[in-house]
Amino acid sequence: MAWRSSGGSNRDLIENLFRNGMIKHLEVKEAFLKVDRAHYAPSHPYDDSPQPIGHHATISAPHMHASAVENLLPFLTPSPARPAPRALDIGSGSGYLTHVMAELVGGGGGAVVGVEHIAPLRDMGERNMRKSEDGRRLLDAGRVRFVVGDGRRGWVDTEGGGLKGEGGKWDAIHVGAAAAEVHPELLAQLASPGRMFIPVDDELGGGDQHVWCVDKDGEGVVTKRRLFGVRYVPLTDPPSE
Ligand code: SAH
């Protein structure tokens, strides 16, 4: 169960997520074990719960991050069809998930870009990742970058040889804040095939949200599956200073 996975150490937390079935694949477990959540969550890092990180943002609960990675996994890891996966982490906040995703894309040219609309949070994400030797290595190798932008518009990568692949499109897109809709620009930037994990406000309103798994197949045909109900902070305009 979701909330039963809290632990006394990073390893405890990840082992509990695995035992409780929130993490299913060994490669996902390995990636999470490489990232110490204490570098990203200022309080109670090994609780399976969201924690405030300032600027009205939160680091999501570990079981939510686990679910996101499990769902995106086929599009995050290198394969003959996709030797250098490119992933976008929108609303990168603490930088935790951006780091976990970077562990999975492999060293063959795969890359993750974290998009955050609050500049101090963009900086915090990178600073958090620099706390570990592994994080510094990934940053210095260009396997991960944090940028400032409005994630509702995706990210058009013009740096670091980023315009590789299918016109610079993204194999995997994770959205870490609740969107009013599946934004058309995000969908346009999704590779074919590609997958997006996105919390969206329910059409009926009332403040409820569900995560959607949006797939684009090799022919560009889009299908959407509603996964489960969530409570994320909204994907918004940046707050005025
Ligand atoms: N994945 C992050 C989630 C942080 S909370 C983590 O677990 O640490 C959601 C984040 O989305 C916040 O940092 C917020 O500043 C950011 N955000 C909200 N609207 C945004 C937008 N339009 N573009 C980019 N980031 C946005």
Short mmCIF file of C-alpha atoms and ligand atoms in Angstrom, two decimals:
data_model
loop_
_atom_site.label_atom_id
_atom_site.label_comp_id
_atom_site.label_asym_id
_atom_site.label_seq_id
_atom_site.Cartn_x
_atom_site.Cartn_y
_atom_site.Cartn_z
CA MET A 1 0.00 0.00 0.00
CA ALA A 2 1.00 3.52 -0.75
CA TRP A 3 1.57 4.94 2.69
CA ARG A 4 3.09 1.86 4.29
CA SER A 5 6.47 2.27 2.65
CA SER A 6 8.11 4.77 5.02
CA GLY A 7 11.52 3.70 6.29
CA GLY A 8 14.39 4.71 8.53
CA SER A 9 16.89 5.09 5.68
CA ASN A 10 16.87 5.55 1.93
CA ARG A 11 17.44 1.82 1.45
CA ASP A 12 14.56 1.00 3.83
CA LEU A 13 12.22 3.32 1.94
CA ILE A 14 13.09 1.85 -1.44
CA GLU A 15 12.98 -1.76 -0.19
CA ASN A 16 9.55 -1.06 1.29
CA LEU A 17 8.30 0.45 -1.97
CA PHE A 18 9.54 -2.70 -3.72
CA ARG A 19 7.99 -5.06 -1.16
CA ASN A 20 4.68 -3.21 -1.38
CA GLY A 21 4.66 -3.47 -5.18
CA MET A 22 4.98 0.26 -5.85
CA ILE A 23 8.38 -0.43 -7.44
CA LYS A 24 8.10 -3.51 -9.65
CA HIS A 25 11.25 -3.68 -11.77
CA LEU A 26 14.75 -4.28 -10.42
CA GLU A 27 16.21 -1.63 -12.71
CA VAL A 28 13.78 0.91 -11.24
CA LYS A 29 14.78 -0.16 -7.73
CA GLU A 30 18.46 0.20 -8.61
CA ALA A 31 17.87 3.71 -9.98
CA PHE A 32 15.99 4.82 -6.85
CA LEU A 33 18.68 3.33 -4.59
CA LYS A 34 21.27 5.55 -6.29
CA VAL A 35 19.41 8.73 -5.29
CA ASP A 36 19.30 9.71 -1.61
CA ARG A 37 15.94 11.43 -1.02
CA ALA A 38 17.55 13.32 1.91
CA HIS A 39 19.38 15.42 -0.69
CA TYR A 40 16.02 16.59 -2.02
CA ALA A 41 13.47 16.58 0.82
CA PRO A 42 14.31 19.07 3.59
CA SER A 43 12.27 17.15 6.18
CA HIS A 44 11.23 13.51 6.79
CA PRO A 45 13.02 12.35 3.63
CA TYR A 46 12.37 8.65 4.22
CA ASP A 47 8.62 9.02 4.84
CA ASP A 48 6.42 7.95 1.97
CA SER A 49 4.73 11.35 1.89
CA PRO A 50 5.06 14.67 0.04
CA GLN A 51 7.14 17.35 1.79
CA PRO A 52 7.22 21.14 1.33
CA ILE A 53 10.26 22.48 -0.54
CA GLY A 54 9.34 26.21 -0.49
CA HIS A 55 7.73 28.43 -3.14
CA HIS A 56 4.41 26.61 -2.52
CA ALA A 57 5.91 23.51 -4.11
CA THR A 58 6.27 20.01 -2.70
CA ILE A 59 8.46 17.05 -3.46
CA SER A 60 5.93 14.36 -4.37
CA ALA A 61 5.53 11.21 -2.29
CA PRO A 62 7.95 8.39 -3.14
CA HIS A 63 5.13 6.06 -4.21
CA MET A 64 4.01 8.68 -6.77
CA HIS A 65 7.54 8.94 -8.14
CA ALA A 66 7.70 5.15 -8.25
CA SER A 67 4.45 4.97 -10.19
CA ALA A 68 5.63 7.62 -12.66
CA VAL A 69 8.88 5.79 -13.37
CA GLU A 70 7.19 2.38 -13.59
CA ASN A 71 4.71 3.73 -16.13
CA LEU A 72 7.32 5.53 -18.22
CA LEU A 73 9.94 2.77 -17.96
CA PRO A 74 9.72 1.32 -21.52
CA PHE A 75 10.36 4.82 -22.90
CA LEU A 76 13.08 5.77 -20.41
CA THR A 77 15.54 2.92 -20.86
CA PRO A 78 17.80 2.35 -23.86
CA SER A 79 16.77 -0.31 -26.38
CA PRO A 80 17.77 -1.11 -29.97
CA ALA A 81 14.80 0.94 -31.17
CA ARG A 82 15.61 3.82 -28.82
CA PRO A 83 19.33 3.76 -27.97
CA ALA A 84 19.41 7.25 -26.45
CA PRO A 85 16.10 8.02 -24.73
CA ARG A 86 15.24 11.68 -24.20
CA ALA A 87 12.97 12.59 -21.34
CA LEU A 88 11.35 15.74 -20.04
CA ASP A 89 10.51 16.29 -16.36
CA ILE A 90 8.07 19.20 -16.17
CA GLY A 91 7.81 20.94 -12.79
CA SER A 92 11.13 19.49 -11.72
CA GLY A 93 10.91 21.14 -8.26
CA SER A 94 13.36 19.43 -5.93
CA GLY A 95 15.08 17.69 -8.85
CA TYR A 96 14.62 14.25 -7.26
CA LEU A 97 12.70 12.59 -10.07
CA THR A 98 14.86 14.27 -12.72
CA HIS A 99 17.84 12.57 -11.09
CA VAL A 100 16.15 9.16 -10.91
CA MET A 101 15.16 9.40 -14.58
CA ALA A 102 18.74 10.34 -15.51
CA GLU A 103 19.95 7.12 -13.88
CA LEU A 104 17.73 5.16 -16.28
CA VAL A 105 18.35 6.79 -19.68
CA GLY A 106 21.84 5.27 -19.86
CA GLY A 107 25.17 6.65 -20.94
CA GLY A 108 24.67 6.28 -24.67
CA GLY A 109 23.51 9.81 -25.32
CA GLY A 110 20.22 9.66 -23.43
CA ALA A 111 19.31 12.81 -21.55
CA VAL A 112 16.74 14.32 -19.19
CA VAL A 113 15.74 17.97 -19.05
CA GLY A 114 13.98 19.29 -15.94
CA VAL A 115 11.73 22.28 -16.67
CA GLU A 116 10.78 24.53 -13.76
CA HIS A 117 9.09 27.94 -13.98
CA ILE A 118 10.44 29.28 -10.67
CA ALA A 119 14.12 30.13 -11.14
CA PRO A 120 15.15 29.55 -7.48
CA LEU A 121 13.60 26.08 -7.68
CA ARG A 122 15.43 25.35 -10.91
CA ASP A 123 18.63 26.29 -9.07
CA MET A 124 17.63 24.21 -6.03
CA GLY A 125 17.11 21.14 -8.21
CA GLU A 126 20.59 21.42 -9.64
CA ARG A 127 22.12 22.22 -6.26
CA ASN A 128 20.43 19.19 -4.73
CA MET A 129 21.76 16.96 -7.46
CA ARG A 130 25.29 18.30 -6.93
CA LYS A 131 25.22 16.97 -3.34
CA SER A 132 26.17 13.50 -4.56
CA GLU A 133 29.15 12.44 -6.62
CA ASP A 134 26.84 10.51 -8.89
CA GLY A 135 24.62 13.56 -9.41
CA ARG A 136 27.62 15.74 -10.24
CA ARG A 137 28.84 13.16 -12.74
CA LEU A 138 25.47 13.07 -14.52
CA LEU A 139 25.27 16.88 -14.62
CA ASP A 140 28.83 17.28 -15.83
CA ALA A 141 28.27 14.63 -18.51
CA GLY A 142 25.26 16.58 -19.79
CA ARG A 143 22.97 13.67 -19.08
CA VAL A 144 20.72 15.99 -17.14
CA ARG A 145 19.95 19.70 -17.32
CA PHE A 146 17.63 22.00 -15.39
CA VAL A 147 16.05 24.90 -17.30
CA VAL A 148 13.60 27.71 -16.54
CA GLY A 149 10.46 27.67 -18.65
CA ASP A 150 6.71 27.27 -18.78
CA GLY A 151 6.28 23.53 -18.83
CA ARG A 152 2.83 23.81 -20.42
CA ARG A 153 4.73 24.62 -23.60
CA GLY A 154 7.18 21.75 -23.23
CA TRP A 155 10.81 22.44 -24.06
CA VAL A 156 12.48 22.83 -27.40
CA ASP A 157 16.04 21.72 -26.88
CA THR A 158 18.63 23.66 -28.79
CA GLU A 159 21.67 22.95 -26.63
CA GLY A 160 24.03 20.09 -26.01
CA GLY A 161 23.33 18.29 -29.26
CA GLY A 162 19.82 17.99 -27.97
CA LEU A 163 18.16 18.18 -31.37
CA LYS A 164 18.93 14.55 -31.93
CA GLY A 165 16.33 11.94 -32.51
CA GLU A 166 13.03 12.54 -34.12
CA GLY A 167 13.15 16.31 -34.58
CA GLY A 168 14.11 16.85 -30.96
CA LYS A 169 10.96 15.20 -29.64
CA TRP A 170 10.70 13.52 -26.24
CA ASP A 171 10.35 9.77 -25.76
CA ALA A 172 9.02 10.22 -22.24
CA ILE A 173 7.36 13.25 -20.66
CA HIS A 174 6.65 13.40 -16.93
CA VAL A 175 4.47 16.21 -15.66
CA GLY A 176 4.81 16.83 -11.92
CA ALA A 177 1.96 19.32 -11.48
CA ALA A 178 -1.74 19.10 -12.35
CA ALA A 179 -2.56 20.38 -15.83
CA ALA A 180 -5.87 21.91 -16.89
CA GLU A 181 -5.70 19.75 -20.01
CA VAL A 182 -3.26 17.61 -21.97
CA HIS A 183 -1.58 20.67 -23.41
CA PRO A 184 -1.39 20.47 -27.23
CA GLU A 185 2.20 21.70 -27.36
CA LEU A 186 3.26 18.90 -25.00
CA LEU A 187 1.48 16.33 -27.11
CA ALA A 188 3.08 17.75 -30.27
CA GLN A 189 6.54 17.36 -28.69
CA LEU A 190 5.93 13.73 -27.71
CA ALA A 191 7.87 11.34 -29.96
CA SER A 192 6.09 8.73 -32.02
CA PRO A 193 6.17 6.31 -30.27
CA GLY A 194 6.32 8.04 -26.91
CA ARG A 195 4.57 8.22 -23.56
CA MET A 196 3.45 11.02 -21.25
CA PHE A 197 2.51 10.69 -17.55
CA ILE A 198 0.36 13.69 -16.68
CA PRO A 199 -2.01 14.58 -13.84
CA VAL A 200 -5.03 16.43 -15.27
CA ASP A 201 -7.95 18.23 -13.60
CA ASP A 202 -11.18 16.27 -13.95
CA GLU A 203 -13.54 17.66 -16.57
CA LEU A 204 -16.35 17.81 -14.03
CA GLY A 205 -14.31 20.22 -11.91
CA GLY A 206 -14.58 20.03 -8.14
CA GLY A 207 -10.82 20.01 -7.73
CA ASP A 208 -10.35 16.30 -8.42
CA GLN A 209 -7.47 15.17 -10.58
CA HIS A 210 -6.42 11.93 -12.22
CA VAL A 211 -3.13 10.83 -13.71
CA TRP A 212 -3.38 10.01 -17.40
CA CYS A 213 -1.02 7.85 -19.37
CA VAL A 214 -0.96 9.30 -22.87
CA ASP A 215 0.57 7.10 -25.56
CA LYS A 216 1.51 8.08 -29.10
CA ASP A 217 2.15 5.04 -31.29
CA GLY A 218 4.53 4.69 -34.24
CA GLU A 219 1.83 6.02 -36.58
CA GLY A 220 1.16 9.05 -34.40
CA VAL A 221 -2.15 7.70 -33.07
CA VAL A 222 -2.80 8.97 -29.53
CA THR A 223 -4.56 6.92 -26.83
CA LYS A 224 -5.23 7.99 -23.25
CA ARG A 225 -5.70 5.82 -20.16
CA ARG A 226 -6.91 7.20 -16.84
CA LEU A 227 -4.76 5.69 -14.08
CA PHE A 228 -5.71 6.92 -10.58
CA GLY A 229 -6.83 9.92 -8.56
CA VAL A 230 -4.17 12.31 -7.19
CA ARG A 231 -3.62 15.67 -5.49
CA TYR A 232 -0.87 17.68 -7.15
CA VAL A 233 -0.14 21.40 -7.02
CA PRO A 234 -1.41 23.02 -10.23
CA LEU A 235 0.60 23.75 -13.35
CA THR A 236 0.22 27.53 -13.45
CA ASP A 237 1.62 30.88 -14.48
CA PRO A 238 4.66 31.69 -12.36
CA PRO A 239 3.65 33.64 -9.23
CA SER A 240 4.26 37.38 -9.60
CA GLU A 241 7.16 38.64 -7.51
N1 SAH B 1 8.56 16.68 -9.41
C1 SAH B 1 8.70 17.67 -8.38
C2 SAH B 1 7.33 18.26 -8.13
C3 SAH B 1 7.36 19.60 -7.56
S1 SAH B 1 5.75 20.28 -7.26
C4 SAH B 1 9.26 17.04 -7.12
O1 SAH B 1 8.81 15.95 -6.79
O2 SAH B 1 10.10 17.63 -6.46
C5 SAH B 1 5.34 20.89 -8.86
C6 SAH B 1 6.32 21.84 -9.45
O3 SAH B 1 5.78 22.31 -10.68
C7 SAH B 1 6.62 23.06 -8.59
O4 SAH B 1 8.00 23.10 -8.39
C8 SAH B 1 6.12 24.22 -9.45
O5 SAH B 1 6.93 25.39 -9.30
C9 SAH B 1 6.22 23.65 -10.85
N2 SAH B 1 5.36 24.28 -11.85
C10 SAH B 1 4.06 24.70 -11.69
N3 SAH B 1 3.62 25.23 -12.84
C11 SAH B 1 4.63 25.14 -13.75
C12 SAH B 1 4.77 25.53 -15.12
N4 SAH B 1 3.78 26.13 -15.80
N5 SAH B 1 5.94 25.26 -15.73
C13 SAH B 1 6.97 24.65 -15.07
N6 SAH B 1 6.90 24.29 -13.78
C14 SAH B 1 5.75 24.52 -13.12
#
